[in-house]
Tab-separated table of C-alpha atoms and ligand atoms in Angstrom:
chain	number	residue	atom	x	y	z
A	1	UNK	CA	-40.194	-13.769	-13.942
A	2	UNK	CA	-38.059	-12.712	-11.454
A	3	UNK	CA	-34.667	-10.403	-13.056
A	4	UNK	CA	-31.689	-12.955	-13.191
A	5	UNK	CA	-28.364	-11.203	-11.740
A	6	UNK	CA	-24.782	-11.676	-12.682
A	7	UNK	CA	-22.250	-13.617	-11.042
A	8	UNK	CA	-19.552	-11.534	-9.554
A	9	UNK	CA	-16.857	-12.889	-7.921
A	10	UNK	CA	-15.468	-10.542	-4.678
A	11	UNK	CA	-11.655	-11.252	-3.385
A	12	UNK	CA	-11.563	-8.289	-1.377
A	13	UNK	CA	-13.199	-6.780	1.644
A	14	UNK	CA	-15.023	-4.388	-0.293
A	15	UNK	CA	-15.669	-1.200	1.189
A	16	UNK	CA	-19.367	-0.987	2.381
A	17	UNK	CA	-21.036	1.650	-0.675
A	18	UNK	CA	-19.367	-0.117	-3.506
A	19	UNK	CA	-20.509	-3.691	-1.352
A	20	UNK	CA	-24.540	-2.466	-1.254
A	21	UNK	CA	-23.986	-1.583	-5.147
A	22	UNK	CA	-22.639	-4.957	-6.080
A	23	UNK	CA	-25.019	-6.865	-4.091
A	24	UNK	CA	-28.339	-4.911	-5.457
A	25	UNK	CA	-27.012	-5.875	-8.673
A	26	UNK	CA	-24.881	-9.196	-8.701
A	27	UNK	CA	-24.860	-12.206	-7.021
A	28	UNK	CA	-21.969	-11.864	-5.434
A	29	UNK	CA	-19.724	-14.771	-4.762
A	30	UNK	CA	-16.656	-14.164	-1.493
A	31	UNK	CA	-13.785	-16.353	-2.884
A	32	UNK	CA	-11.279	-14.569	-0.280
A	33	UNK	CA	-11.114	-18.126	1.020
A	34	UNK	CA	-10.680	-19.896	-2.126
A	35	UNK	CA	-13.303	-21.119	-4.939
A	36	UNK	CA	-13.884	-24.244	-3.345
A	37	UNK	CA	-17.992	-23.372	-2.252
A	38	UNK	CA	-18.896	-21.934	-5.640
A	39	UNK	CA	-20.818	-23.456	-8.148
A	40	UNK	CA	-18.772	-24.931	-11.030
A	41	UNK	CA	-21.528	-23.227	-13.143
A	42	UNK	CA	-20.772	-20.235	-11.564
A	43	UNK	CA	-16.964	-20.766	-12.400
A	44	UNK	CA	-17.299	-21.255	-15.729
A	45	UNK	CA	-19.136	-18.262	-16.697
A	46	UNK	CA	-18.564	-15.347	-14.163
A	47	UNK	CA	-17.072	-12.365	-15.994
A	48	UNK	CA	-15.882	-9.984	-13.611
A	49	UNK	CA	-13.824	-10.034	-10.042
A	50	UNK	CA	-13.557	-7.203	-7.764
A	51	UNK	CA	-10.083	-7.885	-5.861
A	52	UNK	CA	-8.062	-5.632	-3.212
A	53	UNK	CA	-4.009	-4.494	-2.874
A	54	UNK	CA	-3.856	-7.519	-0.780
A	55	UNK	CA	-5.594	-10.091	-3.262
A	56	UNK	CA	-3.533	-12.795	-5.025
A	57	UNK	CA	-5.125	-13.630	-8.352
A	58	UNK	CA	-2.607	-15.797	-10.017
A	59	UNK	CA	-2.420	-18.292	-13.338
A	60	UNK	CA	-3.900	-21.144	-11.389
A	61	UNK	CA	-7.097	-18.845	-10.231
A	62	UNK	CA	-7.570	-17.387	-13.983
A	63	UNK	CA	-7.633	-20.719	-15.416
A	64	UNK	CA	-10.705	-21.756	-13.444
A	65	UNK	CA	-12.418	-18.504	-14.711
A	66	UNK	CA	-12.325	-19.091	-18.512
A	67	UNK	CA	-14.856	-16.160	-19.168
A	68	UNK	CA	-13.285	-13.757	-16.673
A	69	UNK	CA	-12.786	-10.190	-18.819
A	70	UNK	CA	-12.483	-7.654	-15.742
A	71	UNK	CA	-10.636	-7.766	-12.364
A	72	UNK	CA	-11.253	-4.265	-10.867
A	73	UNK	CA	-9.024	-3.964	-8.203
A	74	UNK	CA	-9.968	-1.793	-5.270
A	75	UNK	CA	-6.404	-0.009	-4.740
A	76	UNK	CA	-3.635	1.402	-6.788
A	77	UNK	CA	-1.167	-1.424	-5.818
A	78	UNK	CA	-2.001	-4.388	-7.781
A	79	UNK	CA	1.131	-6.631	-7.562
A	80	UNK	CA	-0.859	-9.651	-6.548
A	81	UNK	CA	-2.791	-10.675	-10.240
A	82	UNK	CA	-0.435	-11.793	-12.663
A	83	UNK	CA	-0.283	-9.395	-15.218
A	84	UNK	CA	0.920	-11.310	-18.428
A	85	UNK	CA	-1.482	-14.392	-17.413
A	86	UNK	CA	-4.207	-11.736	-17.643
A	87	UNK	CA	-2.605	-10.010	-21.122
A	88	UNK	CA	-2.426	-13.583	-22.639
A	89	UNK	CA	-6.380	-14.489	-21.529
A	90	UNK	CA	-7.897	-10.433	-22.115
A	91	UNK	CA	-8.539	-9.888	-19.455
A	92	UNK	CA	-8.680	-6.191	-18.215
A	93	UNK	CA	-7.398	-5.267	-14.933
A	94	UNK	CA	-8.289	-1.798	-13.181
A	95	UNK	CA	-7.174	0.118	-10.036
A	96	UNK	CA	-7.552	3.321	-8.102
A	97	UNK	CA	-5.137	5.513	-8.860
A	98	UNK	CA	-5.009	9.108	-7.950
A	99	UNK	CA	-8.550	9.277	-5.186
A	100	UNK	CA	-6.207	7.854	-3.015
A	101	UNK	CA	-2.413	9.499	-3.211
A	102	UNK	CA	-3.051	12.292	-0.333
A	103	UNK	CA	-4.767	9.992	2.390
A	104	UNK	CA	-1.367	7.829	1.975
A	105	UNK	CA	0.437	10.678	1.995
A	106	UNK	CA	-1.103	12.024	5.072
A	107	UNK	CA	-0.677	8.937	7.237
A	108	UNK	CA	3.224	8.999	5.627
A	109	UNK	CA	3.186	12.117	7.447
A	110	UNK	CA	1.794	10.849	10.301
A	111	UNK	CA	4.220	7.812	10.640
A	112	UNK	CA	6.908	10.234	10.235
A	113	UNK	CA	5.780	12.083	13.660
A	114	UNK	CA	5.111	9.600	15.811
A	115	UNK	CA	8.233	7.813	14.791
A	116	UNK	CA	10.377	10.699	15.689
A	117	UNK	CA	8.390	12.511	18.551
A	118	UNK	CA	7.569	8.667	19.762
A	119	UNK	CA	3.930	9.194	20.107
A	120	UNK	CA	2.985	5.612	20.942
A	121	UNK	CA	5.063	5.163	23.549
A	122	UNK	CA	4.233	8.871	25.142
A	123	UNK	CA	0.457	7.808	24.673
A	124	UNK	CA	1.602	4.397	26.853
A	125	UNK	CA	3.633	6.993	29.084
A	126	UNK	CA	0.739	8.713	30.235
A	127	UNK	CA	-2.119	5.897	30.275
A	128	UNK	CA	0.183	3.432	32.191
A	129	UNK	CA	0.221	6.479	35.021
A	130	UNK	CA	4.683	6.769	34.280
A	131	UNK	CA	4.480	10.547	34.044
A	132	UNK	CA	2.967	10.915	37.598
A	133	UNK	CA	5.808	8.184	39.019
A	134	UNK	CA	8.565	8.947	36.723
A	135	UNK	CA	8.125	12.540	35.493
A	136	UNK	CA	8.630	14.159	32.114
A	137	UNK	CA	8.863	11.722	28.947
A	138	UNK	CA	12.492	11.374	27.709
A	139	UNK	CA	13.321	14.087	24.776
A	140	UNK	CA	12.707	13.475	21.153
A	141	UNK	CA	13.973	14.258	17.769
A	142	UNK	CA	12.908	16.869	15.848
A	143	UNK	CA	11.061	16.104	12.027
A	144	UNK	CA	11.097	19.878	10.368
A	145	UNK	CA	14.087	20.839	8.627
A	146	UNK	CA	15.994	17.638	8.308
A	147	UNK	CA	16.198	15.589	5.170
A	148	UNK	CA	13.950	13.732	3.235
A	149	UNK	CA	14.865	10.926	0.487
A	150	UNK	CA	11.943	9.795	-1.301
A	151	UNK	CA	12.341	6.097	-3.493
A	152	UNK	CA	9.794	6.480	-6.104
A	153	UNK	CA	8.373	9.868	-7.067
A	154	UNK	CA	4.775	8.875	-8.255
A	155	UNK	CA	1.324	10.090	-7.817
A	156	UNK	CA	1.731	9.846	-4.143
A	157	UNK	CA	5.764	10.645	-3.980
A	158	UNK	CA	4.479	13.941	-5.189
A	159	UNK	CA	1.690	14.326	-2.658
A	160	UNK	CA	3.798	13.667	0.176
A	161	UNK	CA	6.712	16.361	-1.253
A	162	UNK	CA	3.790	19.227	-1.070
A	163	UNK	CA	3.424	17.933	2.636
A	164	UNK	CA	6.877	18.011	3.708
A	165	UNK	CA	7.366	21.277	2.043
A	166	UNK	CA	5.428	22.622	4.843
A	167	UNK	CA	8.155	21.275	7.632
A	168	UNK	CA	10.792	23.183	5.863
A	169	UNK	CA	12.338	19.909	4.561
A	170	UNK	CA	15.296	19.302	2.441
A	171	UNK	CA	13.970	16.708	-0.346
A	172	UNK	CA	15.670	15.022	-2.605
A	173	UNK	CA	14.132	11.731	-4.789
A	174	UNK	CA	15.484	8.697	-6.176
A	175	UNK	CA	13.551	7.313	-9.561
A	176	UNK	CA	12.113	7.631	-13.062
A	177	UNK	CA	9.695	10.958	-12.550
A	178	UNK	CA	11.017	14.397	-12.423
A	179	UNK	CA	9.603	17.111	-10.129
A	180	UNK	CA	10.734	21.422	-10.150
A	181	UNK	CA	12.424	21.875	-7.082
A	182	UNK	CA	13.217	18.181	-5.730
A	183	UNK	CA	16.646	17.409	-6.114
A	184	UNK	CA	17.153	14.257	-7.745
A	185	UNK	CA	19.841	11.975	-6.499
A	186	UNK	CA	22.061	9.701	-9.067
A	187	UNK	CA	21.628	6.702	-7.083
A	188	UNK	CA	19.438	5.089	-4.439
A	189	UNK	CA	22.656	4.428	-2.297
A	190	UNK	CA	23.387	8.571	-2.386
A	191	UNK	CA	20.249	9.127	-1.190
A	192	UNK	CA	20.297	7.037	1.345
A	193	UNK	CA	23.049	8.645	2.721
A	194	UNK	CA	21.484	12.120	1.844
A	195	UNK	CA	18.061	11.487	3.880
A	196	UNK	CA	17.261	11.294	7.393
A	197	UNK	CA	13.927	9.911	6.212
A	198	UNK	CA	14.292	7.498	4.020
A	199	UNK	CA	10.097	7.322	2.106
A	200	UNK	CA	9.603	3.945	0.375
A	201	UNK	CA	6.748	4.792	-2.171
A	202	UNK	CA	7.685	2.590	-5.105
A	203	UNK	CA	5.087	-0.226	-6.094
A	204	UNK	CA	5.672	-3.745	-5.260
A	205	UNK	CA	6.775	-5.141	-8.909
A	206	UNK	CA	8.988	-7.865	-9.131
A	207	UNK	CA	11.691	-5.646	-9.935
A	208	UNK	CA	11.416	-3.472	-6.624
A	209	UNK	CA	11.411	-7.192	-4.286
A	210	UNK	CA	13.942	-6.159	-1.449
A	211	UNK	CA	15.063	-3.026	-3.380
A	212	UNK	CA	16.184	-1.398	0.378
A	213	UNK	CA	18.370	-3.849	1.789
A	214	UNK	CA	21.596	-4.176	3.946
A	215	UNK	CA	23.577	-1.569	1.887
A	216	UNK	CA	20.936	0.604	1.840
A	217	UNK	CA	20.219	0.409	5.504
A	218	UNK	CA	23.464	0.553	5.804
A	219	UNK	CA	23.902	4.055	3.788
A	220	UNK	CA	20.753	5.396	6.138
A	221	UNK	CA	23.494	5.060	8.804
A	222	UNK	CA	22.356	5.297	12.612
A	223	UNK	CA	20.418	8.749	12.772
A	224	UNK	CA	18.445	7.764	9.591
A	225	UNK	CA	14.663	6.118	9.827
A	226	UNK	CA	13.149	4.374	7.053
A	227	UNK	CA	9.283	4.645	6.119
A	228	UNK	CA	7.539	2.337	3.848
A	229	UNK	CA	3.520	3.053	2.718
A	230	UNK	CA	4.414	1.144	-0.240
A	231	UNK	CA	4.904	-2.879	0.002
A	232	UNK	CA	6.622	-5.014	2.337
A	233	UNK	CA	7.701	-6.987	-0.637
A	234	UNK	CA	10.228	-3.626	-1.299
A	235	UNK	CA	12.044	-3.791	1.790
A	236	UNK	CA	14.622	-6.910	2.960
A	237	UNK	CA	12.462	-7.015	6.344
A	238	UNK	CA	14.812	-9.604	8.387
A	239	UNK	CA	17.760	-7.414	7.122
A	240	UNK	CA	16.073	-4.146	8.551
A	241	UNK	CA	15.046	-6.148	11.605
A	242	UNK	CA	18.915	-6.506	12.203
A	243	UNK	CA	19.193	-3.376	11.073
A	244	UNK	CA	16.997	-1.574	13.658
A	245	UNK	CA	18.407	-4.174	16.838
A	246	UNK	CA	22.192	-3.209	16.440
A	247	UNK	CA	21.341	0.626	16.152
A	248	UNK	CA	22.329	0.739	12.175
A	249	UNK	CA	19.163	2.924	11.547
A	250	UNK	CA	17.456	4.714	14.021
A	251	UNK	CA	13.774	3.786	13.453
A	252	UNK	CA	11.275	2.613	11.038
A	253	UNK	CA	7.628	3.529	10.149
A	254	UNK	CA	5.837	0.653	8.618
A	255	UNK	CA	2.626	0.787	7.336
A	256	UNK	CA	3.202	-2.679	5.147
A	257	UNK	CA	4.770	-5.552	5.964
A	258	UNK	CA	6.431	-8.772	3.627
A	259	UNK	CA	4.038	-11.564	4.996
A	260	UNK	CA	1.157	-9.306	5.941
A	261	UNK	CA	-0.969	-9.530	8.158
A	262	UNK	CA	1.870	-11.633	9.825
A	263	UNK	CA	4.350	-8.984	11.651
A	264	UNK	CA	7.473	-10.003	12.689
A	265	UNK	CA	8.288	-10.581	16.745
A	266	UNK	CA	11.378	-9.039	16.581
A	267	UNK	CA	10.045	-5.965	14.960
A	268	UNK	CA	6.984	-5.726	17.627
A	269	UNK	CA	9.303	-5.979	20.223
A	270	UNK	CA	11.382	-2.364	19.299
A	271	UNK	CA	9.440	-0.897	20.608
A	272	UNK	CA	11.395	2.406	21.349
A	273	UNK	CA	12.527	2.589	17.598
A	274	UNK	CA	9.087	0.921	15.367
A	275	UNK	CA	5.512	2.147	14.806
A	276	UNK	CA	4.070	-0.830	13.187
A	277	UNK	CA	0.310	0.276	11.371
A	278	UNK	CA	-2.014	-2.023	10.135
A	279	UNK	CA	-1.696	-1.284	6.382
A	280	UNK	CA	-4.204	1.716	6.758
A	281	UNK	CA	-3.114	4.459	4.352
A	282	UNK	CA	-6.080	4.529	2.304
A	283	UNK	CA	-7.845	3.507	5.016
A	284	UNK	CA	-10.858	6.177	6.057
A	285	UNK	CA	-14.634	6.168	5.032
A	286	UNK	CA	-13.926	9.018	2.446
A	287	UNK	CA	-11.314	8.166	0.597
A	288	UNK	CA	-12.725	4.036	0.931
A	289	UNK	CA	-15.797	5.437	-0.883
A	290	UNK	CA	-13.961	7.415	-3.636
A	291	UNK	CA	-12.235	4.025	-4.023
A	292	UNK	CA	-14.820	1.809	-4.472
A	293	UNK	CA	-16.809	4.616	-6.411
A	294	UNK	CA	-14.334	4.359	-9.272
A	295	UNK	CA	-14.377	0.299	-9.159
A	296	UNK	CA	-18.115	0.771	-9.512
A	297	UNK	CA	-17.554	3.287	-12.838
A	298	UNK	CA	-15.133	1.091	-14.273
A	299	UNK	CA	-17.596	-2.134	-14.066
A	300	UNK	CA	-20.237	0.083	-15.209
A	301	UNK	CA	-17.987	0.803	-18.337
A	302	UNK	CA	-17.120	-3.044	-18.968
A	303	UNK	CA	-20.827	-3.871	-18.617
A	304	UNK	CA	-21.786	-0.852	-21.344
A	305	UNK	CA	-19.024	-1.728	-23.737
A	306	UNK	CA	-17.510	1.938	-22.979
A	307	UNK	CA	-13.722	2.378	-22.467
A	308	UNK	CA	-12.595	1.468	-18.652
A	309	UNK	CA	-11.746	4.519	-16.774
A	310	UNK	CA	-8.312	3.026	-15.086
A	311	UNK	CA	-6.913	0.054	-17.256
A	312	UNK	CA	-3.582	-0.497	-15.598
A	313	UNK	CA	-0.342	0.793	-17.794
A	314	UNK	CA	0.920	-2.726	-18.503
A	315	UNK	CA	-2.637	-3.784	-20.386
A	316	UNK	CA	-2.833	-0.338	-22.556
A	317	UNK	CA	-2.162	-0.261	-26.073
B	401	8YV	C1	-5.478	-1.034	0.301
B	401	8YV	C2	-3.407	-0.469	-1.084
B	401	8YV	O1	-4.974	-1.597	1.468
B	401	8YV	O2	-4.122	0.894	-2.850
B	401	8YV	C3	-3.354	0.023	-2.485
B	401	8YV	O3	-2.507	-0.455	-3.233
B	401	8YV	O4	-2.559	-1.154	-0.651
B	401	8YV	C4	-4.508	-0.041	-0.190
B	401	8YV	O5	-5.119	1.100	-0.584
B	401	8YV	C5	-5.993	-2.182	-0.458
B	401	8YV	O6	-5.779	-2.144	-1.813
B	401	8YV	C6	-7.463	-2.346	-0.139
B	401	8YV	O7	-8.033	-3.332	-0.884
């Protein structure tokens, strides 16, 4: 008799190790276009869902899963599944914390650069043959030793400190976490004012939705630039798209957007004073794997009745 696999139910692009493993050992079901094509059979008894940062898994969803009793979500943000549908139903939800907090603090790094030595547009500069017909590239602004204000000092808050550190940065931090030697500021408005890099890296709860708006923008005043790795969902985007077009800021790095992967026009076409990414900061090979590695060990836990390895906060206890 041939071995009869597990449903599994996949929401996510998984990335390609963690796909192999669930496909030698499920039957795996892609719902990232809805649940219409599955087997009702299939419905009613699948127990687990693998999900991504960008996955909605709301009430409605649940209820058509009545024995769902894992959503392992591949990423540390997981603002999309309703939380107190899946407390009142047990169902345990896990992410990736931690494997991933330095690769988004790298490319926060790296948004930080090209924003202020403009390295898109000098890459343009030189492929669209300008520097031969116009000459040298207009003059930048400098990153090292000016201010940094970071919203949300968390697993990767911290990571990107230790990185600014090394460009002799001023940092200062707005939130709930405490760090030796980062100056924390009394109020998000101060440190504003305080930064010329203003870091979004709060996660997208309800309570965060448009948490840098108008006054805040308004606080970064005209040589700040505001850099969000976080959620779009944290920043008022058509307030910093006015923002950025009457010169109230000076720039913005944005890695995430509020309607992804919809991007505004307005913001594509600042082009002297955006760099717009993909929502890419965990995305390389390694750190992908590490990722989907610890989905893997947490739905190997669930299936051997040992303790999940990264049970979000809200469900402990
Ligand atoms: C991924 C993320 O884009 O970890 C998160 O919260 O936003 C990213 O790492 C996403 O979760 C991939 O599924």
């Amino acid at each position: 008799m041939p071995e009869v696999k597990p449903n599994l139910l996949i929401k996510t692009k998984a990335p390609p190790s963690l796909q192999q493993k669930l496909q030698a050992q499920f039957n795996c079901f892609d719902i990232r276009k809805g649940i219409d094509q599955v087997p009702s059979e299939v419905l009613e008894h699948c127990e687990i869902m693998v999900a991504g940062g960008e996955s909605r898994v709301d009430q409605e969803l649940m209820h058509k899963l009545p024995k769902l009793r894992l959503i392992s979500n591949v990423g540390v943000g997981y603002d999309g599944i309703d939380l107190n549908c899946a407390k009142a139903r047990g169902i345990a939800v896990t992410n990736t914390p931690d494997v991933l907090s330095g690769e988004v603090a790298d490319l926060c790094v790296a948004l930080m650069l090209s924003l202020s030595r403009r390295l898109p547009e000098a890459d343009a500069y030189v492929r669209s043959g300008r520097w031969e017909s116009e000459g040298p590239f207009p003059l930048t602004c400098r990153m090292s030793k000016t201010r940094a204000g970071i919203v949300g000092l968390g697993r990767i808050g911290r990571e990107i400190v230790k990185r600014l550190k090394a460009f002799d940065m001023e940092i200062a931090f707005y939130g709930h976490h405490d760090e030796p030697g980062v100056q924390r500021m009394p109020s998000l408005l101060e440190l504003a004012a305080f930064a010329d890099y203003l870091i979004v890296c709060v996660p997208g709860r309800p309570e965060n939705k448009n948490l840098i708006d108008a006054k805040v923008l308004q606080a970064l005043g005209p040589n700040g630039r505001l850099i969000n790795i976080a959620r779009g969902s944290v920043v008022d985007e058509e307030a910093l798209t006015t923002a950025l077009e009457q010169g109230v800021i000076a720039g913005a790095g944005l890695d995430v957007f509020a309607q992804e992967p919809k991007v505004g026009e307005r913001l594509c076409k600042l082009t002297d004073r955006t760099v717009l990414l993909p929502h890419v900061g965990s995305a390389t090979a390694q750190t992908r794997q590490a990722m989907g590695d610890l989905v893997w060990a947490n739905i190997e836990a669930y299936l051997s009745g040992k303790p999940l390895l990264t049970l979000v906060p809200e469900l402990k206890g």
